Amino acid sequence: MDKLLIQGGRPLRGEVAISGAKNAALPILCASLLTADPLELDNVPALRDIGTTLTLLQRMGVRAERGDETRVTLQADQVSSQEAPYELVKTMRASILVLGPLVARFGRARVSLPGGCAIGQRPVDQHIKGLAAMGARIRIDHGFVVAEADRLRGASILTDMVTVTGTENLMMAAALADGRTVLENAACEPEVVDLAKVLIAMGAHIEGHGTDRIVIEGVERLHGAAHRIVPDRIEAGTFLCAVAATGGDVTLRHAAPDTLGAVLDKLRDAGLEITTGPDWIRARMAGRPRATGFRTSEYPGFPTDMQAQLMALNTLAEGTAVITENIFENRYMHVQELHRMGADIEIDGHTAVVQGVEQLLGATVMATDLRASASLVIAGLAASGQTTVERIYHLDRGYERMEHKLQALGADIQRIQ
Ligand code: EPZ
């Protein structure tokens, strides 16, 4: 398994290009199932999870070709199977995003239940509840979600909690349903908005995307479209935390600062000097960060996907930060690894109290999930001495060539097999 070897203590300087958003690309790739016409995508990041999704779609018969670097063209005019097998779904929970499109277009789907992951058991009961409300006959059978429907019909659906992929699955299903669907308590994430834009370009009638009430008037069929994936706000936030932790002066290109409001606020509180333009963010840091507490919540609040990264920054800050993780029940797997580097963090249920220390010491640490791995890289970049981050396949799921991007900014970081 690959590892990252980091010699810490070097400031980051220069420019870095932010890739397309993983969590927008995943549902948008699955939206190709909704039409027999070609879907042409640009700015698709080259990530493990994207590869897994393309493999899953190709197994079903979707023709999917990667053009140059970031272009992907998909066409679902010869779909032969409506099944998502366990061996693929267990590696990526987001495979559940084929469920809504399959039932909507083909009237049937057999999708393996994703099972839990390191950060929580991650149920999909709201996806199932919504499709049942739209008339799908849906049951759990030997670890699979099995769904059938003649034609889905519009419904009013209030999810028990805000669910990002739940909103995405139901919005895609509703696009081809007969009649009007209203999604209440809908997710407002920029990735949900990006999916809505693609569906509208494909001929769907959607309003309210970006708010907690989305209204979809179903249509008979959807046609092809071309779309450029929105920039990845979590990758951008991760690099900003790295600059705040190491010091330096970095400009992020192809970024979307308007999707990062809560993150930019917190990093400014921590002492990062930030200026922004329409598609760039410049971050400068001198001196020690200030402790900055936060609570994770649904968009536009502080994103749970940035919790581990801002915690890593707080381990070095002046003062004490209180962090509360409100979205997932077990998203502190990075804490024991940060302890190995000398961090002073106390966990009490959903709350972590971080007492900043003068210096972290390089150590061998293990990645447990995608964003935990990112927080260990940030800590390693700032620590004194050498840090080895193991099991970085987790990192590769959500970050495109992170070590290359960091090397270009002056970091001493190598990937070793
Ligand atoms: C999406 O996951 C993201 N993944 C996650 O990013 C992100 O952390 C999460 O949203 C929250 O923002 C993708 O978009 C592919 P949820 P998702 O449904 O949709 C509970 C990353 O690092 N829930 O919004 O699976 C659930 O257990 C990943 O890129 C139910 O109980 O998250 C959680 O506590 C990690 N039943 C809360 O709701 C359901 O049917 C929010 O989950 C659905 C969700």
CSV table of C-alpha atoms and ligand atoms in Angstrom, one decimal:
chain,number,residue,atom,x,y,z
A,1,MET,CA,0.0,0.0,0.0
A,2,ASP,CA,1.2,3.5,-0.9
A,3,LYS,CA,2.5,5.9,1.8
A,4,LEU,CA,3.3,9.6,1.9
A,5,LEU,CA,6.7,10.7,3.4
A,6,ILE,CA,6.6,14.3,4.6
A,7,GLN,CA,9.5,16.4,6.0
A,8,GLY,CA,7.6,19.1,7.8
A,9,GLY,CA,8.3,22.8,8.6
A,10,ARG,CA,8.4,24.3,5.1
A,11,PRO,CA,6.1,27.2,4.2
A,12,LEU,CA,3.9,26.8,1.1
A,13,ARG,CA,4.3,29.3,-1.8
A,14,GLY,CA,3.0,29.6,-5.3
A,15,GLU,CA,-0.2,28.7,-7.2
A,16,VAL,CA,-2.3,25.5,-7.2
A,17,ALA,CA,-5.2,24.6,-9.6
A,18,ILE,CA,-8.3,23.3,-7.8
A,19,SER,CA,-10.0,20.3,-9.5
A,20,GLY,CA,-13.7,19.7,-10.2
A,21,ALA,CA,-15.8,18.7,-7.2
A,22,LYS,CA,-15.9,15.0,-6.4
A,23,ASN,CA,-19.3,15.3,-4.7
A,24,ALA,CA,-20.8,17.0,-7.7
A,25,ALA,CA,-19.2,14.7,-10.3
A,26,LEU,CA,-20.5,11.5,-8.7
A,27,PRO,CA,-24.2,12.3,-8.9
A,28,ILE,CA,-23.8,13.9,-12.3
A,29,LEU,CA,-22.1,10.8,-13.7
A,30,CYS,CA,-25.1,8.8,-12.5
A,31,ALA,CA,-27.5,11.3,-14.1
A,32,SER,CA,-26.3,9.9,-17.5
A,33,LEU,CA,-28.6,6.9,-16.8
A,34,LEU,CA,-31.6,9.3,-17.2
A,35,THR,CA,-31.3,9.6,-21.0
A,36,ALA,CA,-30.2,7.7,-24.1
A,37,ASP,CA,-28.4,10.8,-25.4
A,38,PRO,CA,-24.7,11.7,-24.7
A,39,LEU,CA,-23.8,13.6,-21.6
A,40,GLU,CA,-20.5,15.5,-22.1
A,41,LEU,CA,-18.7,16.6,-18.9
A,42,ASP,CA,-15.7,18.8,-18.3
A,43,ASN,CA,-13.5,19.4,-15.2
A,44,VAL,CA,-14.2,15.9,-14.0
A,45,PRO,CA,-11.5,15.2,-11.4
A,46,ALA,CA,-9.2,12.1,-11.8
A,47,LEU,CA,-10.0,10.4,-8.5
A,48,ARG,CA,-10.4,6.8,-7.4
A,49,ASP,CA,-14.1,7.3,-6.6
A,50,ILE,CA,-14.7,8.7,-10.2
A,51,GLY,CA,-13.0,5.6,-11.6
A,52,THR,CA,-15.2,3.3,-9.4
A,53,THR,CA,-18.4,5.1,-10.6
A,54,LEU,CA,-17.3,4.8,-14.3
A,55,THR,CA,-16.6,1.1,-13.8
A,56,LEU,CA,-20.1,0.7,-12.2
A,57,LEU,CA,-21.8,2.5,-15.1
A,58,GLN,CA,-19.8,0.6,-17.7
A,59,ARG,CA,-20.8,-2.7,-16.1
A,60,MET,CA,-24.4,-1.7,-16.6
A,61,GLY,CA,-23.7,-1.0,-20.3
A,62,VAL,CA,-23.2,2.8,-20.2
A,63,ARG,CA,-20.6,3.8,-22.7
A,64,ALA,CA,-18.2,6.1,-20.8
A,65,GLU,CA,-15.0,7.4,-22.3
A,66,ARG,CA,-12.5,9.7,-20.6
A,67,GLY,CA,-11.3,12.2,-23.3
A,68,ASP,CA,-8.3,14.3,-22.4
A,69,GLU,CA,-7.4,15.1,-18.8
A,70,THR,CA,-10.7,16.1,-17.4
A,71,ARG,CA,-13.3,15.4,-20.1
A,72,VAL,CA,-15.8,12.4,-19.8
A,73,THR,CA,-18.5,11.5,-22.3
A,74,LEU,CA,-21.2,9.1,-21.2
A,75,GLN,CA,-24.1,7.5,-23.2
A,76,ALA,CA,-26.7,5.2,-21.7
A,77,ASP,CA,-28.4,4.0,-24.9
A,78,GLN,CA,-27.5,0.4,-24.4
A,79,VAL,CA,-28.0,-0.3,-20.7
A,80,SER,CA,-28.2,-4.1,-20.2
A,81,SER,CA,-28.2,-4.3,-16.4
A,82,GLN,CA,-29.9,-2.3,-13.6
A,83,GLU,CA,-27.7,-3.9,-10.9
A,84,ALA,CA,-25.0,-2.3,-8.7
A,85,PRO,CA,-23.0,-5.2,-7.3
A,86,TYR,CA,-21.7,-5.4,-3.7
A,87,GLU,CA,-18.1,-5.7,-4.6
A,88,LEU,CA,-18.2,-2.2,-6.2
A,89,VAL,CA,-20.7,-0.6,-3.8
A,90,LYS,CA,-18.8,-1.6,-0.7
A,91,THR,CA,-15.8,0.4,-1.9
A,92,MET,CA,-17.9,3.5,-2.5
A,93,ARG,CA,-21.2,4.3,-0.8
A,94,ALA,CA,-22.1,7.0,-3.3
A,95,SER,CA,-22.9,4.1,-5.7
A,96,ILE,CA,-26.4,4.4,-4.1
A,97,LEU,CA,-26.8,7.4,-6.5
A,98,VAL,CA,-27.7,5.0,-9.4
A,99,LEU,CA,-30.8,3.9,-7.6
A,100,GLY,CA,-33.0,6.9,-8.4
A,101,PRO,CA,-32.0,7.2,-12.1
A,102,LEU,CA,-32.4,3.4,-12.7
A,103,VAL,CA,-36.0,3.3,-11.2
A,104,ALA,CA,-37.0,6.5,-13.0
A,105,ARG,CA,-35.8,5.5,-16.4
A,106,PHE,CA,-36.0,1.6,-16.4
A,107,GLY,CA,-38.6,1.0,-13.8
A,108,ARG,CA,-36.3,-1.3,-11.9
A,109,ALA,CA,-33.1,-1.4,-9.8
A,110,ARG,CA,-31.1,-3.8,-7.7
A,111,VAL,CA,-28.5,-1.9,-5.7
A,112,SER,CA,-26.4,-3.4,-3.0
A,113,LEU,CA,-26.8,-1.7,0.4
A,114,PRO,CA,-23.6,0.4,0.9
A,115,GLY,CA,-22.9,-0.8,4.4
A,116,GLY,CA,-21.3,1.5,6.9
A,117,CYS,CA,-17.9,3.2,6.7
A,118,ALA,CA,-15.3,4.6,9.1
A,119,ILE,CA,-17.3,7.7,9.9
A,120,GLY,CA,-20.7,6.2,10.6
A,121,GLN,CA,-23.3,3.5,9.6
A,122,ARG,CA,-24.5,5.8,6.8
A,123,PRO,CA,-28.1,4.5,6.3
A,124,VAL,CA,-30.1,5.1,3.2
A,125,ASP,CA,-33.6,4.9,4.7
A,126,GLN,CA,-34.5,8.4,3.5
A,127,HIS,CA,-33.7,7.5,-0.1
A,128,ILE,CA,-36.0,4.4,0.2
A,129,LYS,CA,-38.7,6.4,1.9
A,130,GLY,CA,-38.7,9.0,-0.9
A,131,LEU,CA,-38.9,6.5,-3.7
A,132,ALA,CA,-41.7,4.6,-2.0
A,133,ALA,CA,-43.6,7.9,-1.7
A,134,MET,CA,-43.2,8.2,-5.5
A,135,GLY,CA,-44.8,4.8,-6.0
A,136,ALA,CA,-41.8,2.5,-6.2
A,137,ARG,CA,-42.3,-1.0,-4.8
A,138,ILE,CA,-39.1,-1.2,-2.8
A,139,ARG,CA,-37.7,-3.8,-0.4
A,140,ILE,CA,-34.4,-5.0,1.1
A,141,ASP,CA,-33.5,-8.4,-0.1
A,142,HIS,CA,-30.3,-10.2,0.9
A,143,GLY,CA,-28.4,-7.0,1.3
A,144,PHE,CA,-29.8,-5.4,-1.8
A,145,VAL,CA,-32.3,-2.6,-2.3
A,146,VAL,CA,-34.7,-4.0,-4.9
A,147,ALA,CA,-37.0,-1.4,-6.4
A,148,GLU,CA,-39.7,-1.6,-9.2
A,149,ALA,CA,-42.1,0.9,-10.6
A,150,ASP,CA,-44.2,1.2,-13.7
A,151,ARG,CA,-43.8,5.0,-13.8
A,152,LEU,CA,-42.8,7.0,-10.7
A,153,ARG,CA,-45.4,9.7,-9.8
A,154,GLY,CA,-44.7,13.0,-8.2
A,155,ALA,CA,-45.0,13.3,-4.4
A,156,SER,CA,-44.4,15.6,-1.5
A,157,ILE,CA,-41.4,14.3,0.5
A,158,LEU,CA,-40.2,15.6,3.8
A,159,THR,CA,-36.9,13.8,4.7
A,160,ASP,CA,-36.3,13.3,8.5
A,161,MET,CA,-32.9,15.0,8.2
A,162,VAL,CA,-31.0,16.9,5.5
A,163,THR,CA,-29.4,14.3,3.3
A,164,VAL,CA,-27.1,15.4,0.4
A,165,THR,CA,-27.2,12.2,-1.7
A,166,GLY,CA,-30.8,11.5,-0.6
A,167,THR,CA,-31.8,14.9,-2.1
A,168,GLU,CA,-29.8,14.1,-5.2
A,169,ASN,CA,-31.3,10.6,-5.7
A,170,LEU,CA,-34.9,11.9,-5.2
A,171,MET,CA,-34.3,14.9,-7.5
A,172,MET,CA,-33.0,12.7,-10.3
A,173,ALA,CA,-36.0,10.2,-9.8
A,174,ALA,CA,-38.5,13.1,-9.8
A,175,ALA,CA,-37.1,14.5,-13.1
A,176,LEU,CA,-38.8,11.7,-15.0
A,177,ALA,CA,-41.8,11.1,-12.7
A,178,ASP,CA,-45.4,11.8,-13.7
A,179,GLY,CA,-46.4,15.1,-12.0
A,180,ARG,CA,-44.9,17.4,-9.4
A,181,THR,CA,-42.5,16.4,-6.6
A,182,VAL,CA,-41.7,18.7,-3.7
A,183,LEU,CA,-38.6,17.9,-1.6
A,184,GLU,CA,-38.9,19.6,1.8
A,185,ASN,CA,-35.8,19.8,4.1
A,186,ALA,CA,-33.7,19.4,1.0
A,187,ALA,CA,-29.9,19.8,1.0
A,188,CYS,CA,-28.6,23.2,-0.2
A,189,GLU,CA,-25.0,22.1,-0.9
A,190,PRO,CA,-23.4,23.6,-4.0
A,191,GLU,CA,-23.0,20.1,-5.4
A,192,VAL,CA,-26.8,19.6,-5.3
A,193,VAL,CA,-27.1,22.9,-7.2
A,194,ASP,CA,-24.6,21.7,-9.8
A,195,LEU,CA,-26.6,18.5,-10.3
A,196,ALA,CA,-29.8,20.5,-10.7
A,197,LYS,CA,-28.1,22.7,-13.3
A,198,VAL,CA,-27.2,19.6,-15.4
A,199,LEU,CA,-30.7,18.1,-15.1
A,200,ILE,CA,-32.2,21.4,-16.2
A,201,ALA,CA,-29.8,21.4,-19.2
A,202,MET,CA,-31.1,17.9,-19.9
A,203,GLY,CA,-34.7,19.3,-20.1
A,204,ALA,CA,-35.8,18.8,-16.4
A,205,HIS,CA,-38.1,21.4,-14.8
A,206,ILE,CA,-36.6,22.2,-11.4
A,207,GLU,CA,-36.9,25.2,-9.1
A,208,GLY,CA,-35.7,26.0,-5.6
A,209,HIS,CA,-32.4,24.2,-5.9
A,210,GLY,CA,-30.0,25.8,-3.4
A,211,THR,CA,-32.9,26.2,-0.9
A,212,ASP,CA,-34.5,23.6,1.4
A,213,ARG,CA,-37.5,23.3,-0.8
A,214,ILE,CA,-37.0,21.9,-4.3
A,215,VAL,CA,-39.9,21.6,-6.8
A,216,ILE,CA,-39.6,19.2,-9.8
A,217,GLU,CA,-42.2,18.9,-12.6
A,218,GLY,CA,-41.5,15.5,-14.1
A,219,VAL,CA,-41.1,15.2,-17.9
A,220,GLU,CA,-41.5,12.2,-20.3
A,221,ARG,CA,-37.9,12.1,-21.3
A,222,LEU,CA,-34.6,13.9,-20.9
A,223,HIS,CA,-32.0,14.7,-23.6
A,224,GLY,CA,-28.2,15.1,-23.6
A,225,ALA,CA,-26.3,18.1,-22.3
A,226,ALA,CA,-22.8,19.4,-21.8
A,227,HIS,CA,-21.6,20.7,-18.4
A,228,ARG,CA,-18.5,21.8,-16.6
A,229,ILE,CA,-18.3,20.5,-13.0
A,230,VAL,CA,-18.2,23.1,-10.2
A,231,PRO,CA,-14.8,23.5,-8.4
A,232,ASP,CA,-14.2,21.3,-5.3
A,233,ARG,CA,-14.8,23.6,-2.3
A,234,ILE,CA,-13.4,20.9,0.1
A,235,GLU,CA,-10.1,20.5,-1.8
A,236,ALA,CA,-9.8,24.3,-1.8
A,237,GLY,CA,-10.6,24.5,2.0
A,238,THR,CA,-8.0,21.7,2.6
A,239,PHE,CA,-5.3,23.7,0.8
A,240,LEU,CA,-6.2,26.8,2.7
A,241,CYS,CA,-5.8,24.9,6.0
A,242,ALA,CA,-2.4,23.7,4.9
A,243,VAL,CA,-1.2,27.3,4.2
A,244,ALA,CA,-2.6,28.4,7.6
A,245,ALA,CA,-0.7,25.6,9.3
A,246,THR,CA,2.7,26.0,7.5
A,247,GLY,CA,2.7,29.7,6.8
A,248,GLY,CA,3.4,31.0,3.3
A,249,ASP,CA,1.6,32.7,0.4
A,250,VAL,CA,-0.6,30.6,-2.0
A,251,THR,CA,-3.1,31.4,-4.7
A,252,LEU,CA,-5.8,28.8,-5.5
A,253,ARG,CA,-6.9,29.0,-9.2
A,254,HIS,CA,-10.2,27.7,-10.7
A,255,ALA,CA,-11.7,28.0,-7.2
A,256,ALA,CA,-15.3,29.0,-6.2
A,257,PRO,CA,-14.9,31.3,-3.1
A,258,ASP,CA,-18.7,31.9,-3.1
A,259,THR,CA,-19.2,28.3,-2.0
A,260,LEU,CA,-16.7,28.6,0.9
A,261,GLY,CA,-18.3,31.3,3.1
A,262,ALA,CA,-18.2,29.5,6.4
A,263,VAL,CA,-14.7,28.1,5.8
A,264,LEU,CA,-13.2,31.5,4.8
A,265,ASP,CA,-14.8,33.1,7.9
A,266,LYS,CA,-13.2,30.6,10.3
A,267,LEU,CA,-9.8,30.7,8.6
A,268,ARG,CA,-9.8,34.5,8.8
A,269,ASP,CA,-10.6,34.2,12.5
A,270,ALA,CA,-7.6,31.8,12.8
A,271,GLY,CA,-5.4,34.6,11.3
A,272,LEU,CA,-5.2,33.6,7.6
A,273,GLU,CA,-5.1,36.7,5.4
A,274,ILE,CA,-7.5,35.9,2.5
A,275,THR,CA,-8.4,37.9,-0.6
A,276,THR,CA,-10.7,36.5,-3.3
A,277,GLY,CA,-11.7,37.1,-6.9
A,278,PRO,CA,-14.5,35.4,-9.0
A,279,ASP,CA,-12.4,32.2,-9.5
A,280,TRP,CA,-9.3,32.5,-7.2
A,281,ILE,CA,-8.4,32.7,-3.6
A,282,ARG,CA,-5.1,34.1,-2.2
A,283,ALA,CA,-4.1,33.1,1.3
A,284,ARG,CA,-1.2,34.5,3.3
A,285,MET,CA,-0.1,33.4,6.8
A,286,ALA,CA,2.6,34.7,9.0
A,287,GLY,CA,3.0,33.6,12.7
A,288,ARG,CA,1.0,31.2,14.8
A,289,PRO,CA,-2.7,30.5,14.1
A,290,ARG,CA,-5.3,31.5,16.7
A,291,ALA,CA,-7.5,28.8,18.2
A,292,THR,CA,-10.9,28.8,16.3
A,293,GLY,CA,-13.8,26.7,17.6
A,294,PHE,CA,-16.6,25.6,15.3
A,295,ARG,CA,-19.7,23.4,14.9
A,296,THR,CA,-20.4,21.4,11.7
A,297,SER,CA,-23.8,21.8,10.1
A,298,GLU,CA,-25.5,21.5,6.7
A,299,TYR,CA,-24.6,24.1,4.1
A,300,PRO,CA,-24.2,27.0,4.3
A,301,GLY,CA,-22.9,26.2,7.8
A,302,PHE,CA,-19.3,24.9,8.4
A,303,PRO,CA,-19.0,21.6,6.4
A,304,THR,CA,-18.4,18.3,8.2
A,305,ASP,CA,-15.9,17.5,5.4
A,306,MET,CA,-13.6,20.3,6.6
A,307,GLN,CA,-13.8,19.3,10.3
A,308,ALA,CA,-10.7,17.1,10.4
A,309,GLN,CA,-8.6,19.7,8.5
A,310,LEU,CA,-9.5,22.7,10.7
A,311,MET,CA,-8.9,20.5,13.8
A,312,ALA,CA,-5.4,19.8,12.5
A,313,LEU,CA,-4.8,23.5,12.3
A,314,ASN,CA,-6.2,24.0,15.8
A,315,THR,CA,-3.7,21.5,17.3
A,316,LEU,CA,-0.9,24.1,16.6
A,317,ALA,CA,-3.0,27.2,17.5
A,318,GLU,CA,-2.6,29.8,20.3
A,319,GLY,CA,-5.4,28.9,22.8
A,320,THR,CA,-8.1,26.3,23.1
A,321,ALA,CA,-10.7,25.4,20.4
A,322,VAL,CA,-14.0,23.6,21.0
A,323,ILE,CA,-15.2,21.6,18.0
A,324,THR,CA,-18.6,19.9,17.7
A,325,GLU,CA,-19.3,17.3,14.9
A,326,ASN,CA,-23.1,17.4,14.4
A,327,ILE,CA,-23.5,15.4,11.1
A,328,PHE,CA,-21.7,12.0,11.6
A,329,GLU,CA,-21.5,9.9,14.7
A,330,ASN,CA,-17.9,8.8,14.4
A,331,ARG,CA,-15.9,11.4,12.6
A,332,TYR,CA,-13.0,11.7,15.1
A,333,MET,CA,-10.9,8.8,13.8
A,334,HIS,CA,-8.0,11.2,13.0
A,335,VAL,CA,-7.8,12.3,16.7
A,336,GLN,CA,-5.8,9.3,17.9
A,337,GLU,CA,-3.4,9.7,15.0
A,338,LEU,CA,-2.9,13.4,15.8
A,339,HIS,CA,-2.2,12.3,19.4
A,340,ARG,CA,0.7,10.3,18.1
A,341,MET,CA,2.1,13.6,16.8
A,342,GLY,CA,1.8,15.3,20.2
A,343,ALA,CA,-1.6,17.0,19.7
A,344,ASP,CA,-3.6,17.7,22.9
A,345,ILE,CA,-7.2,16.8,22.1
A,346,GLU,CA,-9.9,15.6,24.5
A,347,ILE,CA,-13.1,13.9,23.0
A,348,ASP,CA,-16.4,14.1,24.9
A,349,GLY,CA,-19.1,12.6,22.8
A,350,HIS,CA,-19.6,14.8,19.7
A,351,THR,CA,-17.3,17.5,21.1
A,352,ALA,CA,-13.5,17.8,20.9
A,353,VAL,CA,-11.5,20.2,22.9
A,354,VAL,CA,-8.2,21.1,21.3
A,355,GLN,CA,-5.5,22.7,23.3
A,356,GLY,CA,-3.0,24.2,20.9
A,357,VAL,CA,0.7,23.1,21.3
A,358,GLU,CA,3.8,24.9,20.2
A,359,GLN,CA,4.9,22.2,17.9
A,360,LEU,CA,3.8,18.8,16.5
A,361,LEU,CA,6.4,16.0,16.1
A,362,GLY,CA,6.6,13.9,13.0
A,363,ALA,CA,5.5,10.3,13.4
A,364,THR,CA,4.1,7.3,11.5
A,365,VAL,CA,0.3,7.7,11.3
A,366,MET,CA,-2.5,5.8,9.6
A,367,ALA,CA,-5.3,7.3,7.4
A,368,THR,CA,-8.7,5.9,8.3
A,369,ASP,CA,-11.0,7.8,6.0
A,370,LEU,CA,-10.8,10.4,3.3
A,371,ARG,CA,-10.8,13.7,5.2
A,372,ALA,CA,-8.9,12.2,8.2
A,373,SER,CA,-6.1,11.5,5.8
A,374,ALA,CA,-6.1,15.1,4.6
A,375,SER,CA,-5.8,16.3,8.2
A,376,LEU,CA,-2.8,14.0,8.8
A,377,VAL,CA,-1.1,15.5,5.7
A,378,ILE,CA,-1.7,19.0,7.0
A,379,ALA,CA,-0.3,18.1,10.4
A,380,GLY,CA,2.8,16.4,8.8
A,381,LEU,CA,3.5,19.5,6.6
A,382,ALA,CA,3.6,21.7,9.8
A,383,ALA,CA,5.3,19.2,12.2
A,384,SER,CA,9.0,19.1,12.9
A,385,GLY,CA,10.7,16.0,11.5
A,386,GLN,CA,9.4,13.2,9.3
A,387,THR,CA,5.8,12.0,9.1
A,388,THR,CA,4.8,8.9,7.3
A,389,VAL,CA,1.1,8.7,6.4
A,390,GLU,CA,0.0,5.1,5.7
A,391,ARG,CA,-3.0,3.7,3.8
A,392,ILE,CA,-3.3,6.8,1.6
A,393,TYR,CA,-5.7,5.0,-0.8
A,394,HIS,CA,-8.2,6.9,1.4
A,395,LEU,CA,-6.7,10.2,0.3
A,396,ASP,CA,-6.7,9.2,-3.4
A,397,ARG,CA,-10.5,8.7,-3.3
A,398,GLY,CA,-11.0,12.5,-2.9
A,399,TYR,CA,-7.8,14.3,-3.8
A,400,GLU,CA,-6.2,14.5,-7.3
A,401,ARG,CA,-2.4,14.0,-7.1
A,402,MET,CA,-2.2,15.8,-3.8
A,403,GLU,CA,1.5,15.2,-3.3
A,404,HIS,CA,2.3,16.7,-6.8
A,405,LYS,CA,0.2,19.8,-6.0
A,406,LEU,CA,2.0,20.2,-2.7
A,407,GLN,CA,5.4,19.5,-4.1
A,408,ALA,CA,4.8,22.4,-6.6
A,409,LEU,CA,4.1,24.6,-3.6
A,410,GLY,CA,7.5,23.8,-2.0
A,411,ALA,CA,6.5,20.9,0.3
A,412,ASP,CA,8.9,18.1,0.9
A,413,ILE,CA,6.5,15.2,0.3
A,414,GLN,CA,7.0,11.9,-1.6
A,415,ARG,CA,4.8,9.0,-2.4
A,416,ILE,CA,6.4,5.6,-1.7
A,417,GLN,CA,4.9,2.3,-2.8
B,1,EPZ,C1,-22.5,13.4,1.4
B,1,EPZ,O1,-22.7,12.1,2.0
B,1,EPZ,C2,-21.1,13.5,1.0
B,1,EPZ,N1,-20.8,12.5,0.0
B,1,EPZ,C3,-20.2,13.4,2.2
B,1,EPZ,O2,-18.9,13.6,1.8
B,1,EPZ,C4,-20.5,14.5,3.2
B,1,EPZ,O3,-19.8,14.3,4.4
B,1,EPZ,C5,-22.0,14.4,3.6
B,1,EPZ,O4,-22.8,14.4,2.4
B,1,EPZ,C6,-22.5,15.5,4.5
B,1,EPZ,O5,-22.2,16.7,3.9
B,1,EPZ,C7,-21.2,12.7,-1.3
B,1,EPZ,O6,-21.8,13.7,-1.6
B,1,EPZ,C8,-20.8,11.6,-2.3
B,1,EPZ,P1,-25.9,12.6,4.2
B,1,EPZ,P2,-24.1,11.5,2.3
B,1,EPZ,O7,-26.9,11.7,3.5
B,1,EPZ,O8,-25.1,12.0,1.3
B,1,EPZ,C9,-27.9,10.6,8.0
B,1,EPZ,C10,-16.6,13.1,1.6
B,1,EPZ,O9,-15.7,13.2,2.4
B,1,EPZ,N2,-28.7,9.9,7.0
B,1,EPZ,O10,-26.1,14.1,3.9
B,1,EPZ,O11,-24.0,10.1,2.5
B,1,EPZ,C11,-26.4,10.2,7.8
B,1,EPZ,O12,-26.1,9.0,8.6
B,1,EPZ,C12,-17.9,12.5,1.9
B,1,EPZ,O13,-16.5,13.5,0.4
B,1,EPZ,C13,-29.7,9.0,7.4
B,1,EPZ,O14,-29.8,8.7,8.6
B,1,EPZ,O15,-24.5,12.2,3.7
B,1,EPZ,C14,-25.7,11.4,8.4
B,1,EPZ,O16,-25.7,11.3,9.8
B,1,EPZ,C15,-17.9,11.9,3.3
B,1,EPZ,N3,-30.5,8.3,6.5
B,1,EPZ,C16,-26.6,12.6,8.0
B,1,EPZ,O17,-27.9,12.0,7.7
B,1,EPZ,C17,-30.4,8.6,5.1
B,1,EPZ,O18,-31.2,8.0,4.4
B,1,EPZ,C18,-26.2,13.3,6.7
B,1,EPZ,O19,-25.9,12.3,5.7
B,1,EPZ,C19,-29.4,9.5,4.7
B,1,EPZ,C20,-28.6,10.1,5.6
